[in-house]
Amino acid sequence: MLAKIQAALAAIPYPSQPEGLYEPIQYVLSMGGKRLRPTLVLLAYSLFKSDWEKAMPAAIGLETYHNHTLLHDDLMDHADMRRGMLTVHKKWDDNTAVLSGDTMLLLAAQMIASAHIGRQDEVNALFLKSAIEICEGQQYDVNFETRSDVTEAEYIEMIRLKTSVLLGCAAKMGALLADAPAEDCEVLYRFAEKVGLAFQLQDDYLDCFGDPKVFGKKIGGDILCGKKTFMVHAALQRMTAEEAQDFLALLNTPLEQIEADEKIARALEVYRRLDIPSVVEARINAFYDEARKELNALSVPSETIWTYATSLLKRKS
Amino acid sequence: MLAKIQAALAAIPYPSQPEGLYEPIQYVLSMGGKRLRPTLVLLAYSLFKSDWEKAMPAAIGLETYHNHTLLHDDLMDHADMRRGMLTVHKKWDDNTAVLSGDTMLLLAAQMIASAHIGRQDEVNALFLKSAIEICEGQQYDVNFETRSDVTEAEYIEMIRLKTSVLLGCAAKMGALLADAPAEDCEVLYRFAEKVGLAFQLQDDYLDCFGDPKVFGKKIGGDILCGKKTFMVHAALQRMTAEEAQDFLALLNTPLEQIEADEKIARALEVYRRLDIPSVVEARINAFYDEARKELNALSVPSETIWTYATSLLKRKS
C-alpha cells in the first residue's frame, strides 16, 4: 500500500509553468515521511471495500494537504531543515513558501474532491472542517508558547486540534468514500483521533526518554530549543511558583550560556524528580486503550487498521 | 444588493477562540472595497432567478477568498497599508498573516460549498480551479518583475490569471447556483473575464493618466515604485535596447536619488512620445466590446449586469 501511495504521489501531474510555483510543491512531497494519513484513508476504506485504489486520489490529496501545513509551519517556525533537507523558504524564499503553500492547499482540496465515490460531499465538508481546526490548533500552539499556566487538558486539546483531527479525518474519509455506515465512520474518526493523541504524546516522550540507539535523532532536542511540550506543562503544574520560574529560566537559557548536555541533564532530572515519565506513559496508555475500545464498536473486522495503529504506537523512534 | 452583502459579511459568525486567529480575518473584511465579486455572483444569479439571497453564502465566501489573496499578497509585497489601514502583517505579524490567511481560504471554501442550491459540485470545482489559476497569475507577476522582455500578450495572460478569472468565476458561479443553462454559464464567465481585463488595464491607465481631481490617489504611484504595469511593457516593446535600458534605469531609480515629480514627469513623457495612452485605450475598448458581444449570446435579458459592468468601466477612480 505504501509503495502505491509513493507511486501515486510521484505521478501527480504538475504543470511546468509558471516557473517557481510547482517545483517547491514537488520538492516538499519528495521529502518522504511515514505517509500516515493516506495509509489511514486506504486502510479505513479497505475495511469496507476491497477496491481501495479508488480512494487513492483523496488519500494523496490528504498527504498533499499535510505537507502544505508542514511547509507553512516551517516558514512560521523559521525552521531551516526538515528530514535532512532545506525547507522551502530556505531553498527558495519566504514568498515562495507562502504562494506554493497556498497552491498546495488548493491542489489538495481539488484531489480530495476528485474521488467521486461514496459520500463525496461529506468528504469535502469533513476536510474543510478538519483543516480549519488544524489552523486553530496551530494558533493555540503559538499562544501557549508564551504562557506558563497551560493545563494538561488545554495542551491535549491543542494537540488534538493541531495533529489528531487530521488522523481522525483520514480514517473517517476512507470510510465515507467506501460508503460505510454512518456510525462506523464516527467510530473510525474517534479511533484515529485517540491514536493521534497517543502518537503525539509519544513524540514528546521519546524526545526526552527514548533510547538514543534507536530514536534516530539526538535525545533532548525539544529541551534544547525550549519547546513547550506536554512534559513541560505537566512539570509546571507540579511545581511551586518559584520552581516554575527556575525551570522556565533553564528552558529559555540560550545555548551560548549553557552546555547542551547540561541543559538536557538538568531538565531530565526535573522530569524524573516529578515522575513526569509515569504521567506521560499513563496518558499514552489511556489513549491507546480508548482507541482499542472504539474499534470494538465497529461493524466490520478491524485487525488491519489496529495492527497498523499498534505498529505506530509501539515505535521507539 | 451591496447593503445586503455588507450586512452578510458583517454577520459571519466567527469563533472568539483561539485569540489572534479570527480577529485579523474580521479586520480585513471590515476594510471595505467595491465588493465587486459578490455583486457579480448575485447579479448573475438574478438574471435567472429572483431569489438571489439564496446565493449569498457563496457570494460572501468568494469575497472572503478575494480578501485572503489580498492578505497574502500584501505580506509578499511587504505592503504597509491597504485602504488607509495597516495591513495584517503590520498590525500583527508575518506569522499571523500566514495562518489567518490560510484559515480565511478554508472558511471561504466552506462558505462557497454551503449554498446547497443549483449545481453545487460544479461551483466547488470552479472555485478551486480559479483559485489555483490566481496563484499561477501571482507567480507570473513575481517572475515578470525581473524580466524586461515580457510581451503584451504575456502580460495580459498574467492579469487574466491574476485578476480576471475571479470575475469570470464570480459570474459563472452565480449562474451555476441558479441552475442556468450550461452555455449561459460559459458566456457569463467569458463576459466577466473580459470586463476584468478591461478593468485591470484601466487601473494601470488611470494611475498614469487619470484626472487627479477624481482619481482619489496621487497620479503616478506605479511609476514611483517601479511597478511593471502594462504601460511599462508596452513602452519597452516600442523602444530600442538602449532606450529600454534608460527607461528601466529611470523606473528603478530610488526616490532618494530623484524627485518624485520628476520621475513621474519623465516616465509620462516617454509614454506620451510612444503613444502608449492610445495603445492602452484601444486595448480597454477592445475588451469592453468583446464583453458586450459575449452578452449578446445570453438566453436571458442582461441589462442589469451590463449596466453594472459599464459603471465599473466608465469609472475615473
XYZ file of C-alpha atoms in Angstrom, chain A residues 15 17-22 65 68 72-73 75-78 94-96 98-100 102-103 105-107 109-110 113 116 121 124-125 127-129 131-132 134-140 142-143, chain B residues 15 17-22 65 68 72-73 75-78 94-96 98-100 102-103 105-107 109-110 113 116 121 124-125 127-129 131-132 134-140 142-143:
94
model
C 2.245 21.996 -14.870
C 4.721 26.800 -15.738
C 4.868 29.291 -14.103
C 8.438 28.729 -13.069
C 8.878 28.606 -9.315
C 5.320 27.648 -8.333
C 5.063 23.877 -8.711
C -2.631 18.932 2.484
C 1.105 22.152 2.958
C 3.721 26.902 6.202
C 4.611 25.732 9.741
C 8.034 29.127 7.472
C 6.369 30.360 10.671
C 8.868 28.484 12.886
C 11.845 29.760 10.842
C 9.538 33.333 2.138
C 7.232 34.461 -0.671
C 7.684 31.168 -2.495
C 3.568 31.430 1.091
C 2.396 31.096 -2.506
C 3.432 27.489 -3.168
C -1.414 28.244 -0.807
C -1.378 26.450 -4.155
C -3.761 23.639 -0.180
C -5.950 24.253 -3.220
C -4.497 21.271 -5.119
C -8.803 20.207 -1.878
C -9.097 19.503 -5.599
C -12.915 16.286 -4.158
C -16.245 10.844 -6.925
C -19.989 15.882 -0.220
C -15.287 17.655 1.250
C -17.013 19.132 4.299
C -11.773 18.008 5.052
C -12.516 21.739 5.315
C -13.745 21.447 8.899
C -8.287 21.905 8.146
C -9.849 24.875 9.957
C -5.787 22.450 12.447
C -5.295 26.209 11.950
C -6.916 26.715 15.349
C -4.551 24.149 16.868
C -1.567 25.908 15.323
C -2.748 29.226 16.772
C -3.195 27.686 20.248
C 1.660 29.741 19.188
C -0.329 31.267 22.065
C -15.440 31.865 16.980
C -11.071 31.484 20.285
C -8.194 30.947 19.719
C -7.114 34.513 20.333
C -5.371 36.047 17.359
C -6.779 33.793 14.622
C -10.191 35.193 13.689
C -11.479 34.314 -0.693
C -7.454 36.113 1.595
C -1.211 37.094 1.482
C -0.297 39.418 -1.427
C 2.512 40.061 3.054
C 4.517 39.058 -0.019
C 4.716 42.658 -1.286
C 5.700 43.986 2.158
C 4.034 37.831 9.463
C 3.019 34.546 11.084
C -0.445 35.889 11.857
C 0.197 33.384 7.046
C -2.079 31.491 9.427
C -5.107 33.814 9.375
C -4.821 30.098 5.402
C -7.847 29.973 7.689
C -9.091 30.441 2.423
C -10.620 27.425 4.159
C -13.555 29.434 5.518
C -14.222 27.278 0.523
C -16.606 26.247 3.286
C -19.781 24.952 -0.639
C -26.592 23.823 -1.495
C -20.389 20.374 -7.301
C -16.850 23.944 -5.854
C -14.714 22.717 -8.759
C -13.762 27.856 -7.308
C -10.733 25.596 -6.760
C -9.690 25.754 -10.415
C -8.048 29.911 -7.140
C -5.193 27.784 -8.499
C -4.889 33.021 -9.435
C -1.821 31.567 -7.669
C -0.310 30.990 -11.110
C -1.059 34.582 -12.075
C 0.575 35.836 -8.886
C 3.689 33.759 -9.645
C 3.848 35.107 -13.228
C 6.523 37.920 -9.497
C 8.525 36.408 -12.370
